[in-house]
Amino acid sequence: MPYYRSVGEVPRKRHTQFRQPDGSLYAEELMGQEGFSSDSSLLYHRHAPTAIVAAEEFTPPAYTRVPNLPLKPRHLRTHKLDGAGADPILGRRYLLANDDVRIAYVLADRPSPLYRNATGDECLYVEAGTLRVESTFGVLDAVAGDYVIIPTSTVHRLVPTGDSPTRLLAVEANGHIGPPKRYLSVRGQFLEHAPYCERDVRGPDAPLLVDDTDVEVLVRHRRGWTRHVYAHHPFDVVGWDGHMYPWAFSIHDFEPITGRIHQPPPVHQTFQGPNFVICSFVPRKVDYHPDAIPVPYNHHNVDSDEMLFYTGGNYEARRGSGIEQGSISLHPSGFTHGPQPGAAERSIGVDFFDELAVMVDTFRPLDLCDAATECEDDGYAWTWARRP
């Protein structure tokens, strides 16, 4: 994240003696990306963050991936996956995946175990409810409409809060997720044309000190999963500083970019990841050319699959296709897609769209996972032909 923060107690100079009240040294930990050549943070622990007392292989809930065959557009109704409560990590139902990214949905009503994803960053979108993110960096509270970015290898726990379960869309990258590079200066500051800036970003603002022993942490890594038992709780950090930490940004703070005629999806881009982008479609004034057609034109993105998660309002281009709150549409490369029949004509003269949606465009094909088959609307592909 291109925003320096310092939280809690840190010494004046890095990599120097920093002593606890009893005279012993705090244990310094550098978390950094790309082998000491990119963003990093320095954390100061009461105990050695390397002290594990046990390690064993862990078997997570299984899911399968199959190609999108036959090739066709898909409509997934995520709310059909509602069932018994789950935790926000092990309870995720995987919908779509490729070798760059996994997309899952969960209705969570209980805290997760302590977890470290050592394969990549995660972007969580809170569809409904509230969420408390506890980590070695402190606490970050999230509400409906918030994106939460959790950097690779951050030990954290997700705790649903409030009176009702929390609905989450989870985007798990095999790499790093951050603001698009075109929004940033060479020194990492948001530029004037960016649709959000540092004032819109929230991070932990105080340490979260937990004093406990023999603490289990589930680790997802490049070879599988492992359960580590740490001699002391990882949340023993008294202070940290740097550019790498969990952070939140509300979709409601995304400032839409509009024009006289229809603007293409790159104006909605919010984050970039390895071979994918995440975009935000928010309520906005639309095209003001006298002959404008505000809904999208038919388009065939020859290099990407398009996944759209509908999370509020009324998406004009999909009206009449069964799209509802929590729906996901998948329009794959190799298929020309566009507005539903009649949508273009209906949109003429409309000057405001009241819609809220999260889009993930991938540059490798997305496979279908078990949960996608479970909640698919089988009639969606034929709605352009007005077939039942």
Coordinates of C-alpha atoms in Angstrom, one line a residue:
M1 CA 0.0 0.0 0.0
P2 CA 1.6 3.4 -1.0
Y3 CA 1.0 5.0 2.4
Y4 CA 3.5 5.0 5.2
R5 CA 2.1 4.4 8.7
S6 CA 3.7 4.1 12.2
V7 CA 1.7 2.5 14.9
G8 CA 2.6 1.9 18.6
E9 CA 6.1 2.0 19.8
V10 CA 9.1 1.8 17.4
P11 CA 12.7 2.8 17.9
R12 CA 14.1 6.0 16.3
K13 CA 16.4 4.0 14.0
R14 CA 15.5 0.7 12.4
H15 CA 17.6 -2.4 13.1
T16 CA 18.9 -1.0 16.4
Q17 CA 18.5 -2.0 20.0
F18 CA 15.0 -1.6 21.3
R19 CA 14.5 -2.9 24.8
Q20 CA 11.5 -4.0 26.8
P21 CA 10.9 -2.8 30.4
D22 CA 12.8 -5.8 31.8
G23 CA 15.9 -5.0 29.6
S24 CA 15.5 -7.7 27.1
L25 CA 15.4 -6.9 23.4
Y26 CA 12.2 -6.8 21.4
A27 CA 12.3 -9.2 18.5
E28 CA 12.3 -7.2 15.2
E29 CA 10.6 -8.8 12.2
L30 CA 10.8 -7.5 8.7
M31 CA 7.8 -8.4 6.5
G32 CA 8.7 -7.6 2.9
Q33 CA 7.7 -8.4 -0.7
E34 CA 9.9 -9.3 -3.6
G35 CA 13.0 -10.2 -1.7
F36 CA 13.9 -7.0 0.1
S37 CA 13.2 -4.9 -3.0
S38 CA 9.5 -3.8 -2.6
D39 CA 7.1 -2.7 0.1
S40 CA 7.8 -3.8 3.7
S41 CA 7.0 -3.2 7.3
L42 CA 9.0 -3.7 10.5
L43 CA 7.2 -5.2 13.5
Y44 CA 8.5 -5.4 17.1
H45 CA 7.5 -8.5 19.1
R46 CA 7.7 -9.2 22.8
H47 CA 8.7 -12.8 21.9
A48 CA 10.5 -14.4 19.0
P49 CA 8.1 -14.7 16.0
T50 CA 10.1 -17.8 14.9
A51 CA 9.4 -19.9 18.0
I52 CA 7.1 -22.8 17.0
V53 CA 6.7 -25.9 19.2
A54 CA 4.8 -28.1 16.7
A55 CA 4.0 -28.4 13.0
E56 CA 1.7 -30.9 11.2
E57 CA 0.1 -31.1 7.8
F58 CA -3.5 -29.8 7.7
T59 CA -6.2 -30.8 5.3
P60 CA -8.6 -27.9 4.4
P61 CA -12.1 -28.3 3.1
A62 CA -11.8 -29.7 -0.5
Y63 CA -13.2 -28.3 -3.7
T64 CA -12.8 -29.2 -7.4
R65 CA -12.3 -27.1 -10.5
V66 CA -13.7 -27.9 -14.0
P67 CA -13.4 -25.9 -17.2
N68 CA -16.3 -23.7 -18.3
L69 CA -17.6 -26.3 -20.8
P70 CA -19.7 -25.9 -22.8
L71 CA -18.5 -22.3 -23.1
K72 CA -21.4 -20.1 -22.1
P73 CA -22.3 -17.2 -19.9
R74 CA -23.2 -18.2 -16.3
H75 CA -25.4 -16.7 -13.6
L76 CA -24.6 -17.8 -10.0
R77 CA -27.0 -17.0 -7.1
T78 CA -24.7 -16.9 -4.1
H79 CA -27.5 -16.5 -1.6
K80 CA -28.7 -20.0 -2.6
L81 CA -25.5 -21.2 -0.8
D82 CA -26.9 -20.0 2.6
G83 CA -27.0 -22.8 5.1
A84 CA -25.5 -23.6 8.5
G85 CA -23.2 -20.9 9.8
A86 CA -19.5 -21.0 9.0
D87 CA -16.3 -19.2 9.8
P88 CA -15.0 -16.6 7.2
I89 CA -12.0 -18.6 6.2
L90 CA -12.6 -22.4 6.3
G91 CA -16.2 -21.8 5.5
R92 CA -15.6 -20.2 2.1
R93 CA -17.4 -21.8 -0.9
Y94 CA -15.2 -21.6 -3.9
L95 CA -17.0 -20.5 -7.1
L96 CA -14.4 -19.6 -9.7
A97 CA -10.7 -20.1 -10.0
N98 CA -7.6 -20.2 -12.2
D99 CA -3.9 -20.3 -11.5
D100 CA -3.8 -16.6 -10.6
V101 CA -6.9 -16.1 -8.4
R102 CA -9.6 -17.9 -6.5
I103 CA -13.1 -16.3 -5.9
A104 CA -15.2 -17.6 -3.0
Y105 CA -18.3 -16.6 -1.1
V106 CA -19.2 -17.2 2.6
L107 CA -22.0 -16.4 5.0
A108 CA -20.1 -16.2 8.3
D109 CA -21.4 -16.2 11.8
R110 CA -18.4 -17.3 13.9
P111 CA -14.7 -16.3 14.3
S112 CA -12.1 -17.9 12.0
P113 CA -9.0 -19.6 13.3
L114 CA -5.7 -17.7 13.2
Y115 CA -4.6 -17.9 9.6
R116 CA -1.7 -17.0 7.4
N117 CA -2.1 -17.1 3.6
A118 CA 1.5 -17.4 2.3
T119 CA 0.5 -17.7 -1.3
G120 CA -0.8 -14.2 -2.0
D121 CA -2.8 -11.2 -0.9
E122 CA -6.5 -11.4 -0.3
C123 CA -9.2 -8.8 -1.1
L124 CA -12.4 -9.3 1.0
Y125 CA -15.6 -7.4 0.0
V126 CA -18.2 -7.1 2.7
E127 CA -21.6 -7.5 1.1
A128 CA -23.6 -7.3 4.3
G129 CA -22.9 -7.3 8.1
T130 CA -19.8 -6.2 9.9
L131 CA -16.3 -7.7 10.3
R132 CA -13.4 -7.3 12.7
V133 CA -10.0 -8.1 11.3
E134 CA -7.5 -8.9 14.0
S135 CA -3.9 -9.2 13.0
T136 CA -0.3 -8.7 14.1
F137 CA -0.7 -5.1 12.9
G138 CA -3.8 -4.4 15.2
V139 CA -7.5 -4.2 14.6
L140 CA -9.4 -3.1 11.5
D141 CA -13.2 -2.9 11.5
A142 CA -15.1 -3.2 8.3
V143 CA -18.8 -2.6 7.4
A144 CA -21.0 -3.3 4.3
G145 CA -19.4 -1.9 1.2
D146 CA -15.8 -2.1 2.5
Y147 CA -12.9 -3.8 0.7
V148 CA -10.3 -5.2 3.0
I149 CA -6.8 -6.0 1.6
I150 CA -4.8 -8.5 3.6
P151 CA -1.1 -8.7 2.6
T152 CA 0.5 -12.0 2.0
S153 CA 1.6 -13.9 5.1
T154 CA -0.2 -11.6 7.6
V155 CA -1.3 -13.7 10.6
H156 CA -4.9 -12.7 11.1
R157 CA -8.3 -13.7 12.4
L158 CA -11.7 -12.7 10.9
V159 CA -14.5 -12.1 13.4
P160 CA -18.1 -11.4 12.3
T161 CA -19.7 -8.8 14.6
G162 CA -23.2 -7.5 14.9
D163 CA -26.5 -9.3 15.3
S164 CA -26.6 -10.9 11.8
P165 CA -24.1 -13.0 9.8
T166 CA -21.6 -11.4 7.6
R167 CA -21.6 -11.9 3.9
L168 CA -18.2 -11.9 2.2
L169 CA -16.8 -12.2 -1.3
A170 CA -13.2 -13.3 -1.1
V171 CA -10.7 -12.8 -3.9
E172 CA -7.5 -14.7 -3.2
A173 CA -4.5 -13.9 -5.4
N174 CA -1.4 -15.8 -6.1
G175 CA 0.5 -12.6 -5.8
H176 CA -0.1 -9.1 -4.7
I177 CA -3.1 -6.8 -4.9
G178 CA -2.9 -3.0 -4.8
P179 CA -4.0 0.3 -6.5
P180 CA -3.5 0.4 -10.3
K181 CA 0.0 1.8 -11.1
R182 CA -1.5 4.5 -13.3
Y183 CA -3.1 6.0 -10.2
L184 CA 0.2 6.5 -8.5
S185 CA 3.2 8.8 -8.8
V186 CA 6.7 7.4 -9.1
R187 CA 7.0 7.8 -5.3
G188 CA 3.7 6.0 -4.6
Q189 CA 1.4 9.0 -4.0
F190 CA -2.2 8.9 -5.4
L191 CA -2.4 11.2 -8.4
E192 CA -5.1 13.8 -9.0
H193 CA -6.9 11.7 -11.5
A194 CA -7.2 8.7 -9.2
P195 CA -10.8 7.9 -8.1
Y196 CA -9.7 7.5 -4.5
C197 CA -6.8 8.7 -2.4
E198 CA -5.0 8.3 0.9
R199 CA -7.7 10.1 2.8
D200 CA -10.1 7.3 1.9
V201 CA -7.9 4.5 3.2
R202 CA -8.0 3.1 6.7
G203 CA -5.4 0.9 8.5
P204 CA -4.9 -0.4 12.0
D205 CA -4.3 2.5 14.4
A206 CA -3.2 0.7 17.6
P207 CA -1.4 -2.6 18.5
L208 CA -3.4 -5.6 19.5
L209 CA -1.6 -7.2 22.4
V210 CA -2.5 -10.8 23.3
D211 CA -0.6 -12.7 25.9
D212 CA -1.0 -16.4 25.3
T213 CA 1.0 -19.6 24.8
D214 CA 0.8 -22.6 22.5
V215 CA -1.2 -20.9 19.9
E216 CA -2.4 -22.6 16.7
V217 CA -2.0 -20.9 13.3
L218 CA -3.2 -22.4 10.0
V219 CA -0.8 -21.6 7.1
R220 CA -1.7 -21.9 3.5
H221 CA 1.6 -22.1 1.5
R222 CA 2.8 -23.1 -1.9
R223 CA 3.0 -26.8 -1.1
G224 CA -0.3 -27.1 0.8
W225 CA -1.5 -26.3 4.3
T226 CA 0.3 -26.7 7.7
R227 CA -0.9 -26.2 11.3
H228 CA 1.8 -24.4 13.3
V229 CA 1.8 -24.1 17.1
Y230 CA 3.6 -21.0 18.3
A231 CA 5.2 -20.8 21.7
H232 CA 3.6 -17.3 22.1
H233 CA 0.7 -15.5 20.5
P234 CA 1.7 -13.8 17.2
F235 CA -0.4 -10.7 18.4
D236 CA 2.4 -9.6 20.7
V237 CA 3.5 -6.7 18.6
V238 CA 4.1 -3.4 20.5
G239 CA 4.6 -1.3 17.4
W240 CA 5.3 -1.3 13.7
D241 CA 5.9 1.0 10.7
G242 CA 6.1 0.7 7.0
H243 CA 3.9 0.4 3.9
M244 CA 2.7 -3.2 4.2
Y245 CA -0.3 -3.8 6.4
P246 CA -4.0 -4.7 6.2
W247 CA -6.1 -1.8 4.9
A248 CA -9.7 -1.0 4.1
F249 CA -11.4 1.2 1.5
S250 CA -15.2 1.7 1.1
I251 CA -16.7 1.3 -2.3
H252 CA -18.9 4.3 -1.4
D253 CA -15.7 6.4 -1.4
F254 CA -14.9 5.5 -5.0
E255 CA -15.4 8.6 -7.2
P256 CA -16.9 7.6 -10.5
I257 CA -15.4 8.8 -13.8
T258 CA -18.1 9.8 -16.3
G259 CA -18.3 11.2 -19.8
R260 CA -20.5 12.5 -22.6
I261 CA -20.7 8.9 -24.0
H262 CA -20.4 5.5 -22.4
Q263 CA -17.1 5.0 -20.5
P264 CA -15.4 1.6 -20.7
P265 CA -14.7 -0.6 -17.6
P266 CA -11.1 0.6 -17.0
V267 CA -12.6 3.8 -15.6
H268 CA -14.1 1.7 -12.8
Q269 CA -10.8 -0.1 -11.9
T270 CA -10.1 -0.1 -8.2
F271 CA -7.2 -2.6 -7.7
Q272 CA -4.9 -4.7 -9.8
G273 CA -3.5 -8.2 -9.1
P274 CA -1.5 -10.7 -11.0
N275 CA -3.3 -11.2 -14.3
F276 CA -6.6 -9.7 -13.0
V277 CA -8.2 -6.4 -12.1
I278 CA -11.0 -5.5 -9.6
C279 CA -13.4 -2.7 -10.6
S280 CA -16.2 -0.9 -8.7
F281 CA -19.5 0.1 -10.3
V282 CA -21.1 2.7 -8.1
P283 CA -24.2 5.1 -8.3
R284 CA -23.3 7.8 -10.7
K285 CA -24.6 10.3 -13.3
V286 CA -24.3 8.8 -16.8
D287 CA -23.7 9.9 -20.3
Y288 CA -24.8 13.4 -21.2
H289 CA -24.4 13.5 -25.0
P290 CA -27.9 14.1 -26.5
D291 CA -27.7 10.9 -28.5
A292 CA -26.0 8.8 -25.8
I293 CA -26.9 5.2 -25.0
P294 CA -25.9 4.9 -21.4
V295 CA -25.8 1.0 -21.0
P296 CA -22.7 -0.9 -22.3
Y297 CA -22.5 -1.7 -26.0
N298 CA -22.1 -5.4 -26.9
H299 CA -18.4 -6.3 -26.4
H300 CA -16.1 -9.2 -26.7
N301 CA -13.1 -8.9 -24.5
V302 CA -10.9 -11.3 -26.4
D303 CA -8.2 -11.6 -23.7
S304 CA -10.3 -11.8 -20.5
D305 CA -13.1 -13.4 -18.6
E306 CA -15.5 -11.0 -16.8
M307 CA -17.1 -11.8 -13.5
L308 CA -19.6 -9.3 -12.0
F309 CA -20.9 -9.5 -8.4
Y310 CA -24.1 -7.5 -7.9
T311 CA -24.3 -6.1 -4.5
G312 CA -26.9 -3.3 -4.6
G313 CA -29.2 -1.1 -6.6
N314 CA -30.4 -2.0 -10.1
Y315 CA -28.0 -2.9 -12.8
E316 CA -29.6 -1.4 -15.9
A317 CA -27.9 -3.7 -18.5
R318 CA -29.1 -6.9 -16.8
R319 CA -32.7 -6.0 -16.0
G320 CA -35.0 -8.8 -16.9
S321 CA -32.4 -11.6 -16.7
G322 CA -33.0 -12.7 -13.1
I323 CA -30.1 -10.8 -11.7
E324 CA -30.6 -10.1 -8.0
Q325 CA -28.8 -9.1 -4.8
G326 CA -25.7 -11.4 -4.5
S327 CA -25.8 -12.6 -8.1
I328 CA -22.6 -13.3 -10.0
S329 CA -22.5 -13.2 -13.8
L330 CA -19.6 -14.8 -15.7
H331 CA -19.1 -13.7 -19.3
P332 CA -16.1 -15.6 -20.7
S333 CA -13.7 -14.8 -23.4
G334 CA -14.9 -16.4 -26.6
F335 CA -18.5 -15.1 -26.1
T336 CA -19.8 -11.7 -27.1
H337 CA -21.8 -10.2 -24.3
G338 CA -23.9 -7.1 -23.8
P339 CA -27.1 -5.6 -22.4
Q340 CA -30.3 -7.7 -22.2
P341 CA -32.9 -7.2 -25.0
G342 CA -34.6 -3.9 -24.7
A343 CA -32.1 -2.5 -22.2
A344 CA -30.4 -0.1 -24.7
E345 CA -33.7 1.4 -25.8
R346 CA -34.9 1.8 -22.2
S347 CA -31.7 3.5 -21.1
I348 CA -32.0 6.4 -23.6
G349 CA -32.6 9.6 -21.6
V350 CA -31.7 8.1 -18.3
D351 CA -29.2 10.4 -16.5
F352 CA -28.4 8.4 -13.3
F353 CA -27.6 4.7 -12.6
D354 CA -28.3 3.4 -9.1
E355 CA -26.1 0.3 -9.1
L356 CA -23.4 -1.2 -6.9
A357 CA -21.3 -4.1 -8.2
V358 CA -17.8 -5.5 -7.9
M359 CA -16.1 -6.8 -11.1
V360 CA -13.2 -9.1 -11.5
D361 CA -11.7 -9.4 -15.0
T362 CA -9.1 -12.2 -15.4
F363 CA -6.6 -12.7 -18.2
R364 CA -6.7 -16.4 -17.9
P365 CA -9.9 -18.5 -18.2
L366 CA -11.9 -19.0 -15.0
D367 CA -12.8 -22.6 -14.1
L368 CA -16.1 -23.5 -12.3
C369 CA -15.8 -24.8 -8.7
D370 CA -18.3 -27.0 -6.8
A371 CA -20.3 -24.2 -5.3
A372 CA -20.8 -22.5 -8.7
T373 CA -22.6 -25.6 -10.0
E374 CA -24.7 -25.8 -6.8
C375 CA -26.1 -22.3 -7.2
E376 CA -26.2 -21.8 -11.0
D377 CA -29.2 -20.4 -12.8
D378 CA -29.3 -22.8 -15.8
G379 CA -31.5 -20.5 -17.9
Y380 CA -29.3 -17.4 -17.9
A381 CA -27.4 -18.2 -21.1
W382 CA -30.6 -18.1 -23.2
T383 CA -32.0 -14.8 -21.9
W384 CA -30.7 -12.8 -24.9
A385 CA -32.7 -15.0 -27.2
R386 CA -35.8 -14.6 -25.0
R387 CA -35.9 -18.3 -24.5
P388 CA -37.3 -19.8 -21.3

